[in-house]
XYZ file of C-alpha atoms in Angstrom:
91
model
C 73.172 -126.036 -69.135
C 73.337 -128.907 -66.656
C 72.622 -126.453 -63.841
C 69.412 -125.437 -65.590
C 68.317 -129.069 -65.989
C 69.202 -129.777 -62.371
C 67.192 -126.771 -61.176
C 64.198 -127.745 -63.317
C 64.343 -131.363 -62.105
C 64.554 -130.285 -58.444
C 61.628 -127.906 -58.898
C 59.477 -130.559 -60.594
C 60.183 -133.236 -57.979
C 59.704 -130.703 -55.153
C 56.315 -129.631 -56.509
C 55.274 -133.262 -56.807
C 56.165 -133.979 -53.173
C 54.393 -130.830 -51.941
C 51.253 -131.820 -53.858
C 51.363 -135.374 -52.475
C 51.895 -134.057 -48.937
C 48.866 -131.748 -49.185
C 46.736 -134.546 -50.642
C 47.681 -137.046 -47.902
C 47.167 -134.420 -45.193
C 43.606 -133.784 -46.462
C 43.004 -137.535 -46.659
C 44.107 -138.287 -43.078
C 42.917 -135.154 -41.277
C 39.684 -134.423 -43.107
C 38.654 -131.393 -45.045
C 39.182 -127.807 -44.095
C 36.338 -125.819 -42.556
C 37.212 -122.714 -44.602
C 36.939 -124.621 -47.885
C 33.588 -126.036 -46.799
C 32.287 -122.542 -46.049
C 33.483 -121.286 -49.440
C 31.635 -124.163 -51.089
C 28.448 -123.340 -49.116
C 28.601 -119.674 -50.110
C 29.176 -120.692 -53.739
C 26.230 -123.126 -53.610
C 23.873 -120.461 -52.194
C 25.218 -117.610 -54.344
C 21.727 -116.545 -55.461
C 20.497 -116.159 -51.854
C 21.655 -113.987 -48.978
C 23.187 -116.065 -46.183
C 22.812 -114.647 -42.683
C 24.178 -117.490 -40.560
C 25.915 -120.866 -40.942
C 25.905 -123.329 -38.014
C 27.556 -126.739 -37.668
C 25.024 -129.269 -36.399
C 27.054 -132.466 -36.608
C 30.605 -133.324 -37.611
C 31.986 -136.807 -38.260
C 35.592 -136.583 -39.517
C 36.277 -138.104 -42.953
C 32.560 -138.990 -43.351
C 30.335 -135.905 -43.367
C 29.498 -132.544 -41.810
C 25.928 -131.290 -41.390
C 25.313 -127.537 -41.544
C 22.231 -125.422 -40.956
C 22.205 -122.456 -43.296
C 19.922 -119.527 -42.493
C 19.082 -117.543 -45.617
C 16.641 -114.773 -46.406
C 14.105 -117.400 -47.541
C 14.398 -119.708 -44.509
C 16.480 -122.408 -42.837
C 18.038 -125.213 -44.846
C 20.070 -128.214 -43.728
C 22.842 -129.541 -45.922
C 25.363 -132.338 -45.636
C 28.895 -132.020 -47.013
C 30.671 -135.263 -47.843
C 34.359 -135.723 -48.672
C 35.276 -134.066 -51.921
C 33.118 -131.091 -50.869
C 29.976 -132.712 -52.286
C 26.826 -130.930 -51.050
C 23.622 -132.886 -50.397
C 20.370 -131.155 -49.413
C 18.611 -132.717 -46.437
C 14.809 -132.708 -46.379
C 12.540 -133.421 -43.439
C 10.678 -136.725 -43.322
C 6.906 -136.555 -43.630
């Protein structure tokens, strides 16, 4: 029985350290480009996306994308936490 408890304890502590390692890696090295693209495709799920271009990238602050859809071109900014903000042109 003690072997079972030992195995469970090792697994729980190991999972905790793996989770903390992934979290700190994302914090220090920014967010992953693939996750950002998944978030963009999820955000524009009702439209057909033809092209996604990176216009500006500032690590750990924001990334600006230009998304070309069937209805036109749109610029969006992704902040940490994969928060999408629509950018509109000044008048």
